[in-house]
PDB file of C-alpha atoms in Angstrom:
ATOM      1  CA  UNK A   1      -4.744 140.641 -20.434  1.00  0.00           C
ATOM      2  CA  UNK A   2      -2.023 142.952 -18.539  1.00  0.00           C
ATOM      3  CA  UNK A   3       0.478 141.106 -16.502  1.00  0.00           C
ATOM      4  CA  UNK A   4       3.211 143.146 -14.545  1.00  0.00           C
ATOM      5  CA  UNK A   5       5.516 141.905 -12.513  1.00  0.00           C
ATOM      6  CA  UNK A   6       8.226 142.983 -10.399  1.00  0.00           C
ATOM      7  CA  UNK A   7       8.159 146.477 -11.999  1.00  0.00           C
ATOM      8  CA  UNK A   8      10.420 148.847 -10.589  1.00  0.00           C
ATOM      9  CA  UNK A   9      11.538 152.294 -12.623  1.00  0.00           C
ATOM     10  CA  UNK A  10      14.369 154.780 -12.214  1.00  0.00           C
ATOM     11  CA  UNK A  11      15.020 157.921 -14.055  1.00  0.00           C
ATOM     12  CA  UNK A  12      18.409 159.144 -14.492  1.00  0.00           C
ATOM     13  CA  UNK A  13      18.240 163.577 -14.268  1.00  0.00           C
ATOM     14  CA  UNK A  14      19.943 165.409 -16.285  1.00  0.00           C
ATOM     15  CA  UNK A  15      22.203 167.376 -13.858  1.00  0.00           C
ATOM     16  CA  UNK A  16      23.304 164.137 -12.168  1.00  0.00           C
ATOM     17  CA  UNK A  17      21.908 162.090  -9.152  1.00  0.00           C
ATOM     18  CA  UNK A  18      18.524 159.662  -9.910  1.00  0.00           C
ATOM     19  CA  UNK A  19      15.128 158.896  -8.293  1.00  0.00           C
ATOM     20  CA  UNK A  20      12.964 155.502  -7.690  1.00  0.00           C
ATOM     21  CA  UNK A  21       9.464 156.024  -9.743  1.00  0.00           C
ATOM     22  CA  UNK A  22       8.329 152.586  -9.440  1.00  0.00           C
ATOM     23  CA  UNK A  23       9.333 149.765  -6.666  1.00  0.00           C
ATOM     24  CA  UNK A  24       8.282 146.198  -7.161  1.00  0.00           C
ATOM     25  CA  UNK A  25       4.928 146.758  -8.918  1.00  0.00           C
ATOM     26  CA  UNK A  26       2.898 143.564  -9.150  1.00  0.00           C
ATOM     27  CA  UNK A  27      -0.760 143.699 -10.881  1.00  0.00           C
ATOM     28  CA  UNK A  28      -2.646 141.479 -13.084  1.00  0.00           C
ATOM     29  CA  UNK A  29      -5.568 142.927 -15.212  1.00  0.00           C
ATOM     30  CA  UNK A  30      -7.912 140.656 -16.833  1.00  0.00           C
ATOM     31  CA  UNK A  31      -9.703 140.711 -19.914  1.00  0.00           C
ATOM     32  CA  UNK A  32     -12.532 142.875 -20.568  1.00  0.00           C
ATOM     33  CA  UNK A  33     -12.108 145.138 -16.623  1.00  0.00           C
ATOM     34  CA  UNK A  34     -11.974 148.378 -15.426  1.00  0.00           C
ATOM     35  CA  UNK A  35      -9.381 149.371 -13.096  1.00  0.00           C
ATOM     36  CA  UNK A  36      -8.316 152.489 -11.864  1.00  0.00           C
ATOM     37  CA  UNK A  37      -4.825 153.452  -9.998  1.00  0.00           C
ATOM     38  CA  UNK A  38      -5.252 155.942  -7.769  1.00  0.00           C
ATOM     39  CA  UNK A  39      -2.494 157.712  -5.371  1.00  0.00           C
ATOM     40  CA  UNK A  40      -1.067 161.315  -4.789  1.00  0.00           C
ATOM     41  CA  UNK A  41       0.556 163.409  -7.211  1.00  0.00           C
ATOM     42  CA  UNK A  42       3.857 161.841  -8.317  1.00  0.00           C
ATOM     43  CA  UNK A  43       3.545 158.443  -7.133  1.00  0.00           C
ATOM     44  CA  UNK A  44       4.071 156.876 -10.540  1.00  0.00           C
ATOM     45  CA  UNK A  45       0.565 156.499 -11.241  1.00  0.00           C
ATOM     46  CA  UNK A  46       1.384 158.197 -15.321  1.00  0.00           C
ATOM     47  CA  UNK A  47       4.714 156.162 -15.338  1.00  0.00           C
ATOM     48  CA  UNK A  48       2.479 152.734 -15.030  1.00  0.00           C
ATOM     49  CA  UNK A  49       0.792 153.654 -17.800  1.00  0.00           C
ATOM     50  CA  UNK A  50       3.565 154.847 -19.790  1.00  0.00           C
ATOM     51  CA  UNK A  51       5.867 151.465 -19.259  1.00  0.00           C
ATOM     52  CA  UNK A  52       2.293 149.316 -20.155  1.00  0.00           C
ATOM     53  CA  UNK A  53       1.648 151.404 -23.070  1.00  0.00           C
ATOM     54  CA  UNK A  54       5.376 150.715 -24.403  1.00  0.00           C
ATOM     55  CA  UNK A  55       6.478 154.617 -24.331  1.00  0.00           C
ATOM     56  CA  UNK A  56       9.067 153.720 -21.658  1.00  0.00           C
ATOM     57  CA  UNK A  57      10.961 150.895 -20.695  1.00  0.00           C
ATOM     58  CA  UNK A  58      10.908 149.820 -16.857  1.00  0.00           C
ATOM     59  CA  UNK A  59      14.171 149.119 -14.749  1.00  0.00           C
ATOM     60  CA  UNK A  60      13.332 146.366 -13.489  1.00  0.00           C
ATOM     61  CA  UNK A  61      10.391 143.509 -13.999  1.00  0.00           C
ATOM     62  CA  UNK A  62       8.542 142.855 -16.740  1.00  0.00           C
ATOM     63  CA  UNK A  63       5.171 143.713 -18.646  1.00  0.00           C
ATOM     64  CA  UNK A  64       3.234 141.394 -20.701  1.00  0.00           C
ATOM     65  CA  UNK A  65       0.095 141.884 -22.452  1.00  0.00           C
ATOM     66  CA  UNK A  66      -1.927 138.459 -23.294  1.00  0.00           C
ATOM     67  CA  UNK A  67       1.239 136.615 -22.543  1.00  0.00           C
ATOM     68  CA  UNK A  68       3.524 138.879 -24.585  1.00  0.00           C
ATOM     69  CA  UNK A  69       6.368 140.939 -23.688  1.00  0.00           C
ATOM     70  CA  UNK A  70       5.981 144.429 -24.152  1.00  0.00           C
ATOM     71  CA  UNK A  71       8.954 146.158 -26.193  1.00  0.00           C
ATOM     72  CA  UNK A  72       7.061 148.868 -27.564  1.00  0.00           C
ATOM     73  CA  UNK A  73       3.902 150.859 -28.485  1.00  0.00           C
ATOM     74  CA  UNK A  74       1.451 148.240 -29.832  1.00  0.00           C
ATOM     75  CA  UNK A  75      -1.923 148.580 -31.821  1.00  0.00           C
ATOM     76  CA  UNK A  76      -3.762 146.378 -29.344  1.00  0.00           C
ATOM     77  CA  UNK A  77      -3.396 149.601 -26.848  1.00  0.00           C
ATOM     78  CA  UNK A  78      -4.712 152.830 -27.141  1.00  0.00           C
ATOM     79  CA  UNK A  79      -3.901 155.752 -25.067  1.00  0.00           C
ATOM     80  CA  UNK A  80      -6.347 158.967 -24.302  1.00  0.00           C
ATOM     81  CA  UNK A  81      -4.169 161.825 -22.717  1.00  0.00           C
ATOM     82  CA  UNK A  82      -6.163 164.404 -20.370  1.00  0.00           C
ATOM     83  CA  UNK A  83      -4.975 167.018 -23.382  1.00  0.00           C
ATOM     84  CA  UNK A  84      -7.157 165.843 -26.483  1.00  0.00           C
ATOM     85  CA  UNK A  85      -4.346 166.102 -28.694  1.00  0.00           C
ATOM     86  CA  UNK A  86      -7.135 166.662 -31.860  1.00  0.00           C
ATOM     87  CA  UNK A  87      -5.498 168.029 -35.476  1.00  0.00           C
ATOM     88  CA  UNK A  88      -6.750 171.643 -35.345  1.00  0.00           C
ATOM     89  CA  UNK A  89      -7.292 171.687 -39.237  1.00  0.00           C
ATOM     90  CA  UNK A  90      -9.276 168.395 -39.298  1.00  0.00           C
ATOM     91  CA  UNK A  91     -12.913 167.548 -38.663  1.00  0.00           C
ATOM     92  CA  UNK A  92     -14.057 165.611 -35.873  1.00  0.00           C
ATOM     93  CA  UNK A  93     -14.678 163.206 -38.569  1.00  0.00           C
ATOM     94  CA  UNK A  94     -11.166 163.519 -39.723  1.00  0.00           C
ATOM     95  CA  UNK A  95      -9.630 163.660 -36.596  1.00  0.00           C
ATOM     96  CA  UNK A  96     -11.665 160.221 -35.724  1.00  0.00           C
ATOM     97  CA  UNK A  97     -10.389 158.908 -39.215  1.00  0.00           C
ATOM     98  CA  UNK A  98      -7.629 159.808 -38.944  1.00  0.00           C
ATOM     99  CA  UNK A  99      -5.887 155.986 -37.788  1.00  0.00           C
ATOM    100  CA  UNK A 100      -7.683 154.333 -39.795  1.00  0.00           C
ATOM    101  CA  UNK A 101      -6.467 156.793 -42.902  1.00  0.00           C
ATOM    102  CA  UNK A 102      -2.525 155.679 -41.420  1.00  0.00           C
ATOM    103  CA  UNK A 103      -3.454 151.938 -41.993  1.00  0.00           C
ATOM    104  CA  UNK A 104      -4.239 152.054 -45.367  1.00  0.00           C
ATOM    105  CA  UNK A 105      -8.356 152.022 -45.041  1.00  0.00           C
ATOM    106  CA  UNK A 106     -10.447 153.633 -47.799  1.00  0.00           C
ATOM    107  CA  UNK A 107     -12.145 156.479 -47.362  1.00  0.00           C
ATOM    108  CA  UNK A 108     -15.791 155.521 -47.625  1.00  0.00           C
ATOM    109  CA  UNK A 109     -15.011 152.474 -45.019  1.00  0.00           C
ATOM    110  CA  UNK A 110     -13.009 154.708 -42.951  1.00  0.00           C
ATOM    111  CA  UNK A 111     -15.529 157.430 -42.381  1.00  0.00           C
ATOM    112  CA  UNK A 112     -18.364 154.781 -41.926  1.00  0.00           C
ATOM    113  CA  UNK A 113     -16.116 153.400 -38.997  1.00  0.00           C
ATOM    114  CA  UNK A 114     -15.692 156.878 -37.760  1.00  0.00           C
ATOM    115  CA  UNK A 115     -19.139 158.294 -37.779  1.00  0.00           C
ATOM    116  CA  UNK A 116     -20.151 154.746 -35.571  1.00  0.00           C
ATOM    117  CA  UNK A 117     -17.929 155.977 -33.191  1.00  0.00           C
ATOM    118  CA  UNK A 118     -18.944 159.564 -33.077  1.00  0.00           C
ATOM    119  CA  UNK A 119     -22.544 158.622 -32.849  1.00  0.00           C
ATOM    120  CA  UNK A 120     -21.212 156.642 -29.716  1.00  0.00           C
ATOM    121  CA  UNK A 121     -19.894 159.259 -28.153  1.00  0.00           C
ATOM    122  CA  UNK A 122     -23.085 161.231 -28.924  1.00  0.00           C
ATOM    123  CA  UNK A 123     -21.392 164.030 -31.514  1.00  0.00           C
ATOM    124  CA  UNK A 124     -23.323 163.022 -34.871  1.00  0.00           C
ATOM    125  CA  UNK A 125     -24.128 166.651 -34.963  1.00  0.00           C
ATOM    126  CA  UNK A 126     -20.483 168.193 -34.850  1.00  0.00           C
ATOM    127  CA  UNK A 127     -18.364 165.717 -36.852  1.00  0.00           C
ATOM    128  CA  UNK A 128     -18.205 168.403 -39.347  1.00  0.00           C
ATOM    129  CA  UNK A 129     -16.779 171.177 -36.841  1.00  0.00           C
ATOM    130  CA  UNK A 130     -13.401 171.604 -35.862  1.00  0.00           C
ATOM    131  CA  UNK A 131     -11.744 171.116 -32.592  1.00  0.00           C
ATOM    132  CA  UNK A 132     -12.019 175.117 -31.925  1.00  0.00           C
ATOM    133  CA  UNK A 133     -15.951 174.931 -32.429  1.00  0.00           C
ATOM    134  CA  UNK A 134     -16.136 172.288 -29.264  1.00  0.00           C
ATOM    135  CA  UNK A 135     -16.313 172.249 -25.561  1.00  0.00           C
ATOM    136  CA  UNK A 136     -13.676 170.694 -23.530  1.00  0.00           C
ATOM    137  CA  UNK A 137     -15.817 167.844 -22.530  1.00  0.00           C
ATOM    138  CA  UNK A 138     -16.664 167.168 -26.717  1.00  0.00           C
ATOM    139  CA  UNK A 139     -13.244 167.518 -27.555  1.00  0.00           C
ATOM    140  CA  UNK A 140     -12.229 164.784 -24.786  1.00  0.00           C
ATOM    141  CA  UNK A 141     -15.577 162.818 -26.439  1.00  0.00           C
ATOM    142  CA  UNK A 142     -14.112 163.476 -30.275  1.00  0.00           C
ATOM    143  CA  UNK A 143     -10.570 161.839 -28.420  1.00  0.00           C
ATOM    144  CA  UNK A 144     -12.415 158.540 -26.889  1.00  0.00           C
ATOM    145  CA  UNK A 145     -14.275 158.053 -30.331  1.00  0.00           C
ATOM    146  CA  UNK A 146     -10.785 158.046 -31.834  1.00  0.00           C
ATOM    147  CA  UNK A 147      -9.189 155.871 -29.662  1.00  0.00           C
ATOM    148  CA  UNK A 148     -12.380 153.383 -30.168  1.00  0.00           C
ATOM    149  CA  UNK A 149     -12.598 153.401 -34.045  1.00  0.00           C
ATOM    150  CA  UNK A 150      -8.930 151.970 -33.896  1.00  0.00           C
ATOM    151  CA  UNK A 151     -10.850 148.241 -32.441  1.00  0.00           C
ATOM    152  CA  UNK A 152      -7.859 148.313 -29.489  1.00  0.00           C
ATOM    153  CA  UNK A 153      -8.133 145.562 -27.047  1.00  0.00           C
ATOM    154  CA  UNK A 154      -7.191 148.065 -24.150  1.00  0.00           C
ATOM    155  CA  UNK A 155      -7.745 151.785 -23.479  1.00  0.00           C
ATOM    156  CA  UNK A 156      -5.135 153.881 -21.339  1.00  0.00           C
ATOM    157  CA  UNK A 157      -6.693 156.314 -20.089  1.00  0.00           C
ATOM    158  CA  UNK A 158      -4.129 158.808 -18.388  1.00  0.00           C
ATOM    159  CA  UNK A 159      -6.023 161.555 -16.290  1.00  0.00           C
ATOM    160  CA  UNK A 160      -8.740 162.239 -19.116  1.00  0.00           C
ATOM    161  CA  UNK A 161     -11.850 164.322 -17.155  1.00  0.00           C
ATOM    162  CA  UNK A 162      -9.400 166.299 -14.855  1.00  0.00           C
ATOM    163  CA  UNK A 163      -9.193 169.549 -16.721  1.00  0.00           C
ATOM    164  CA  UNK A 164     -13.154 169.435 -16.970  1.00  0.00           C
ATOM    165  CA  UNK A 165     -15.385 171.404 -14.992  1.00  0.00           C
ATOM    166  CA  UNK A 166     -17.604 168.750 -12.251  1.00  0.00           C
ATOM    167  CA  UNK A 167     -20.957 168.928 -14.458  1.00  0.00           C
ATOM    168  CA  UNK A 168     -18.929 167.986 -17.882  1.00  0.00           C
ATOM    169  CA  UNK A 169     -17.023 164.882 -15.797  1.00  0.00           C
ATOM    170  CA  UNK A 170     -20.192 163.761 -14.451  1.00  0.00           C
ATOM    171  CA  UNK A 171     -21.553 163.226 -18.061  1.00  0.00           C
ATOM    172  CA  UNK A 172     -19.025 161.649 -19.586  1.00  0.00           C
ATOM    173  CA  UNK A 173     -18.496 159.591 -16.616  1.00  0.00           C
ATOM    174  CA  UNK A 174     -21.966 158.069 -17.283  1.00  0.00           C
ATOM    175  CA  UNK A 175     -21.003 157.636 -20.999  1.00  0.00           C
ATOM    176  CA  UNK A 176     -17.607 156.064 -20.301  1.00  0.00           C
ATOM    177  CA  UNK A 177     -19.212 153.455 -18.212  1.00  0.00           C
ATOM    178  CA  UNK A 178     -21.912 153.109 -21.156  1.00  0.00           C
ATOM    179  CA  UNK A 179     -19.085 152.457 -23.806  1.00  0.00           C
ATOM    180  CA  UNK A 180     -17.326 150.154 -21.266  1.00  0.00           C
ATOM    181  CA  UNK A 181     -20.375 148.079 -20.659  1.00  0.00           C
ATOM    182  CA  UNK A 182     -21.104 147.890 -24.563  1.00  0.00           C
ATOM    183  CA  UNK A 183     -17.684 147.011 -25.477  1.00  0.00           C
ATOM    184  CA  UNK A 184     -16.342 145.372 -23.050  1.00  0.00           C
ATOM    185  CA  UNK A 185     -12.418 146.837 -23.817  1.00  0.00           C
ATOM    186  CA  UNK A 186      -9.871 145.826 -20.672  1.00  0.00           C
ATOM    187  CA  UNK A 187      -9.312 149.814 -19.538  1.00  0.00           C
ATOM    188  CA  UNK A 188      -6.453 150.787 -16.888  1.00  0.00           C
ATOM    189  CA  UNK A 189      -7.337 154.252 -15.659  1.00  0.00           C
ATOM    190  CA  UNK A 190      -4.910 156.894 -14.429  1.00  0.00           C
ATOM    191  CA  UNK A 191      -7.013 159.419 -11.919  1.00  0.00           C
ATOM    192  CA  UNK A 192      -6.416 161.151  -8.860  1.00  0.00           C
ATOM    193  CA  UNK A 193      -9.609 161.786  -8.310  1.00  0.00           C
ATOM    194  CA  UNK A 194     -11.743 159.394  -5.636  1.00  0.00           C
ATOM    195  CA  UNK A 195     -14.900 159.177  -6.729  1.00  0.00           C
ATOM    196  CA  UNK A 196     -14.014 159.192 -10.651  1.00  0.00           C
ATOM    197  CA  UNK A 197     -12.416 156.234  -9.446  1.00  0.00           C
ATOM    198  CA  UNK A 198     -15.216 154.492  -7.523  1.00  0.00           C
ATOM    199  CA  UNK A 199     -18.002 155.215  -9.876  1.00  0.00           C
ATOM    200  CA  UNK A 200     -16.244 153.835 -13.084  1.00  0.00           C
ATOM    201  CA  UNK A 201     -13.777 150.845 -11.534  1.00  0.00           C
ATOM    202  CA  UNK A 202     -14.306 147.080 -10.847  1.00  0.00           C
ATOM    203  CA  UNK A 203     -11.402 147.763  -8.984  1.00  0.00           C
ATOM    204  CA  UNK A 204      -9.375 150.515  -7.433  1.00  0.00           C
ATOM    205  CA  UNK A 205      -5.427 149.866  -6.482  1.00  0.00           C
ATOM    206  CA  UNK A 206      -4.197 152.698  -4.364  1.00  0.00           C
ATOM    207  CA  UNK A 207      -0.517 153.911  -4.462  1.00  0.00           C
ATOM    208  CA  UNK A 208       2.125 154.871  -2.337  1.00  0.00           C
ATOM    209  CA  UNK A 209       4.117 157.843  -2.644  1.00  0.00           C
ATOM    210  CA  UNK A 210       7.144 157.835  -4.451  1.00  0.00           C
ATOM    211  CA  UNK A 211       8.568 155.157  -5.102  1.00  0.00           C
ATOM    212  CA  UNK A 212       5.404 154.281  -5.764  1.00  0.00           C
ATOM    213  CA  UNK A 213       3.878 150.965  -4.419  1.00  0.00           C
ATOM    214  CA  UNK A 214       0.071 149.286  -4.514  1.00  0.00           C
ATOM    215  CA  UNK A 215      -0.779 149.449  -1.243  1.00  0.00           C
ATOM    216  CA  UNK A 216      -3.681 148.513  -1.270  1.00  0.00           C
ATOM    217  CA  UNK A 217      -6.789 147.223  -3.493  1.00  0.00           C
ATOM    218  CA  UNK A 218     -10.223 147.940  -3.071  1.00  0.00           C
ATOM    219  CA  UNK A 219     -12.943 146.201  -5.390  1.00  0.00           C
ATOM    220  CA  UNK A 220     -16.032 148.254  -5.691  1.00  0.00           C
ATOM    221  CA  UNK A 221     -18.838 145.209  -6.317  1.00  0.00           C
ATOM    222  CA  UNK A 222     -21.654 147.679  -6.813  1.00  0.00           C
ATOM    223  CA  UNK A 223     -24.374 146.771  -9.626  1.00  0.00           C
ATOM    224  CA  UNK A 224     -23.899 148.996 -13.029  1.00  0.00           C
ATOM    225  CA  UNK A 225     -25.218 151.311 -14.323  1.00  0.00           C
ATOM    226  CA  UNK A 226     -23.910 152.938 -11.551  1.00  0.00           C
ATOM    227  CA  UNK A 227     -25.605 154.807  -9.053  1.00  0.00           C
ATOM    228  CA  UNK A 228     -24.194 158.010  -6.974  1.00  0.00           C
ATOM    229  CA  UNK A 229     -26.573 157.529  -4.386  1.00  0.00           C
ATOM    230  CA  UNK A 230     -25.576 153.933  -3.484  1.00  0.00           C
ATOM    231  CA  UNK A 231     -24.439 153.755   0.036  1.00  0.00           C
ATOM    232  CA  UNK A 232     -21.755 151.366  -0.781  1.00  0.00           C
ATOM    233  CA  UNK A 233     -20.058 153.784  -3.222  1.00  0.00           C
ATOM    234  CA  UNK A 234     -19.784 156.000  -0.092  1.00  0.00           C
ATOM    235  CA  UNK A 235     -18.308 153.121   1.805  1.00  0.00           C
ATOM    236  CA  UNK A 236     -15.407 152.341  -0.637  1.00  0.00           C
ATOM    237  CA  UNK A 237     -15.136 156.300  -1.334  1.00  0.00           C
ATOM    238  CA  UNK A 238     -14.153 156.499   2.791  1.00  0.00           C
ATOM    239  CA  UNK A 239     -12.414 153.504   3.084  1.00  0.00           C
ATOM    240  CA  UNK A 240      -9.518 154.379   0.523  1.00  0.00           C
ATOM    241  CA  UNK A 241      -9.619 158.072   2.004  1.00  0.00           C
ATOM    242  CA  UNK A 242      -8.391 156.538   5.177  1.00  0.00           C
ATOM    243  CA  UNK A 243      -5.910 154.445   3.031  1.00  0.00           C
ATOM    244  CA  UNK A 244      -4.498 157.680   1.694  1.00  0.00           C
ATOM    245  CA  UNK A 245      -4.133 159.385   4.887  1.00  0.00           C
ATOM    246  CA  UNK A 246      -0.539 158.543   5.509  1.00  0.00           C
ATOM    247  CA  UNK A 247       0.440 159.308   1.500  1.00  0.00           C
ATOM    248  CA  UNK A 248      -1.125 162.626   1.892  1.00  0.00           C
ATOM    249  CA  UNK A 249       0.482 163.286   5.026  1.00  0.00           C
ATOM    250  CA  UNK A 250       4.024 162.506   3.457  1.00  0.00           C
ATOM    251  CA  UNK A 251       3.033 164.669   0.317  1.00  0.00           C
ATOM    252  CA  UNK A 252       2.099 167.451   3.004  1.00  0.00           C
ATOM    253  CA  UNK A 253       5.405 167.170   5.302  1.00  0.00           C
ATOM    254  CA  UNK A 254       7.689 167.373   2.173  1.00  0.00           C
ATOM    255  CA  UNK A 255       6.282 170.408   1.140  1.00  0.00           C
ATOM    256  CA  UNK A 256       5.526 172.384   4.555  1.00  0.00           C
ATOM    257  CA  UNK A 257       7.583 171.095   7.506  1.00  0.00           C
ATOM    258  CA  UNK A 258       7.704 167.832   9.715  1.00  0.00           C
ATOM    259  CA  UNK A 259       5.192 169.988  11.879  1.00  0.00           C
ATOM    260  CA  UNK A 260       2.258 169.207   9.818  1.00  0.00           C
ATOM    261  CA  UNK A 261       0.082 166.559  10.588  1.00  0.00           C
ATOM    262  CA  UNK A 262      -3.246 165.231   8.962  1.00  0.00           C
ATOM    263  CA  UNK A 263      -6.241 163.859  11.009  1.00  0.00           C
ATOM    264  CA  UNK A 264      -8.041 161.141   8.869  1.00  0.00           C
ATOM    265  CA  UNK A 265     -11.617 162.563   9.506  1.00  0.00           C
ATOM    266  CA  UNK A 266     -10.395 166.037   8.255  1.00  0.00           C
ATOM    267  CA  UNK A 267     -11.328 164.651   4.897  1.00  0.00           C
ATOM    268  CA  UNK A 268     -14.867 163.705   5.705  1.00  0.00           C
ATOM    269  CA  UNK A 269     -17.414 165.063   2.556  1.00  0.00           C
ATOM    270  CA  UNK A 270     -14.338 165.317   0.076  1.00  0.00           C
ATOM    271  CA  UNK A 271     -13.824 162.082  -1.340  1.00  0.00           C
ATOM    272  CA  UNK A 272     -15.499 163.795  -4.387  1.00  0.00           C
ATOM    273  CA  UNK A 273     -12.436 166.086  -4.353  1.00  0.00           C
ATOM    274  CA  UNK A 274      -9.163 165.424  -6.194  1.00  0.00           C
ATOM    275  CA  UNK A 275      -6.052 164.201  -3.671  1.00  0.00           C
ATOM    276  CA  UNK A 276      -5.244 166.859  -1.708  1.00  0.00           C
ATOM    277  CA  UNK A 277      -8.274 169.371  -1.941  1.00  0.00           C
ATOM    278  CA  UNK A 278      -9.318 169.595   1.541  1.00  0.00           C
ATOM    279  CA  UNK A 279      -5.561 170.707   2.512  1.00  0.00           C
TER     280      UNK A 279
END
């Protein structure tokens, strides 16, 4: 379904000089999985995304998506920002609508369409509020339902649950997986978080830092519905923290002095955490 190749991305500043985003990335998604990139702040994890969503054109390489070449935003890909980015002055239902209004689609269909996906996303009762009568976690709900009533063959999902408190990600981590496992859509995740990662993914491809490489890819075979309690979880949880020793080591040293040093098992317990946490 996605198909990079050779992807590498430079960005030209604006007071002269440049810097290396992207170096040689090579990944294949197929059809109907869940993978997650994961990898310390500003290791191109967003600029993947961007490039396969057709926002941004790489350097180097190219991107296809079922055996096309990507030269632009498509409507077989869908993004969901971690901001919600809902019309204040529309209804969830609206707001859900609100693509399917752009394409033409009359109302009555449109709003039948709509309310499938809000019922999906368990909202039935609050498609007549507006974005400032929700939660965080329903207004990131009221986004995914969005996304969904469009029929995309892929979700992007950049970062969605990180401004949410633990108990709010936890939920909709459960319903994410639900909505995966109904529909079936190909999803490439954006996180930095470990065990977002673990818990939704088929597979996990850990970054480098900048420019950012996969450095390594871990698949995470256990059976769905997931279970937090399942030892292997755990297992894949540790095993990438130790793969993301050395990139949060680098991240560390740029910021504080050559001096400082990072011991793999300082880490132990926080795989839970977002990159970076226990420093």
């Amino acid at each position: 379904m996605i198909e990079i190749k050779g992807v590498s991305k430079t960005f030209v500043q604006r007071i002269g000089g440049s810097y290396q985003a992207l170096d040689n990335i090579t990944l294949t998604i197929k059809k109907g999985e869940f993978v997650s990139l994961l990898g310390p702040s500003g290791c191109g994890k967003s600029t993947v995304l961007n490039l396969v969503a057709g926002f941004d054109t790489q350097s180097e390489g190219t991107i296809e998506i079922a055996g096309k070449k990507v030269n632009g935003a498509g409507a077989d890909r869908v993004v969901v920002f971690q901001e919600h980015g809902l019309f204040p002055w529309l209804t969830v239902l609206d707001n859900v609508a609100f693509g399917l209004k752009q394409k033409g689609m009359a109302k009555k269909e449109r709003h039948e369409l709509a309310m499938e996906q809000i019922k999906a996303v368990h909202l039935s009762r609050f498609a007549d509020r507006y974005p400032h009568e929700l939660s965080g976690g329903m207004k990131q709900r009221a986004a995914i339902a969005r996304a969904l009533a469009m029929d995309p063959e892929i979700l992007l999902m950049d970062e969605p649950f990180a401004a949410l408190d633990e108990q709010t990600r936890l939920i909709l981590h459960k319903e994410l997986e639900e909505i995966w496992m109904r529909t079936r859509k190909t999803i490439l995740f954006i996180t930095h978080n470990i065990r977002e990662a673990v818990i939704l993914s088929d597979r996990v491809l850990v970054m480098s830092t900048r420019p950012g490489t996969i450095k390594k890819e871990f698949a995470v075979q256990a059976a769905r519905p997931r279970d937090m309690a399942d030892p292997l979880l755990h297992h894949v949880e540790n095993s990438i923290m130790d793969a993301l020793a050395d990139e949060l080591e680098k991240v560390v040293r740029e910021e504080t002095g050559d001096e400082y040093r990072i011991k793999k098992n300082d880490f132990s317990g926080t795989a839970s955490d977002s990159l970076g946490g226990g420093i």
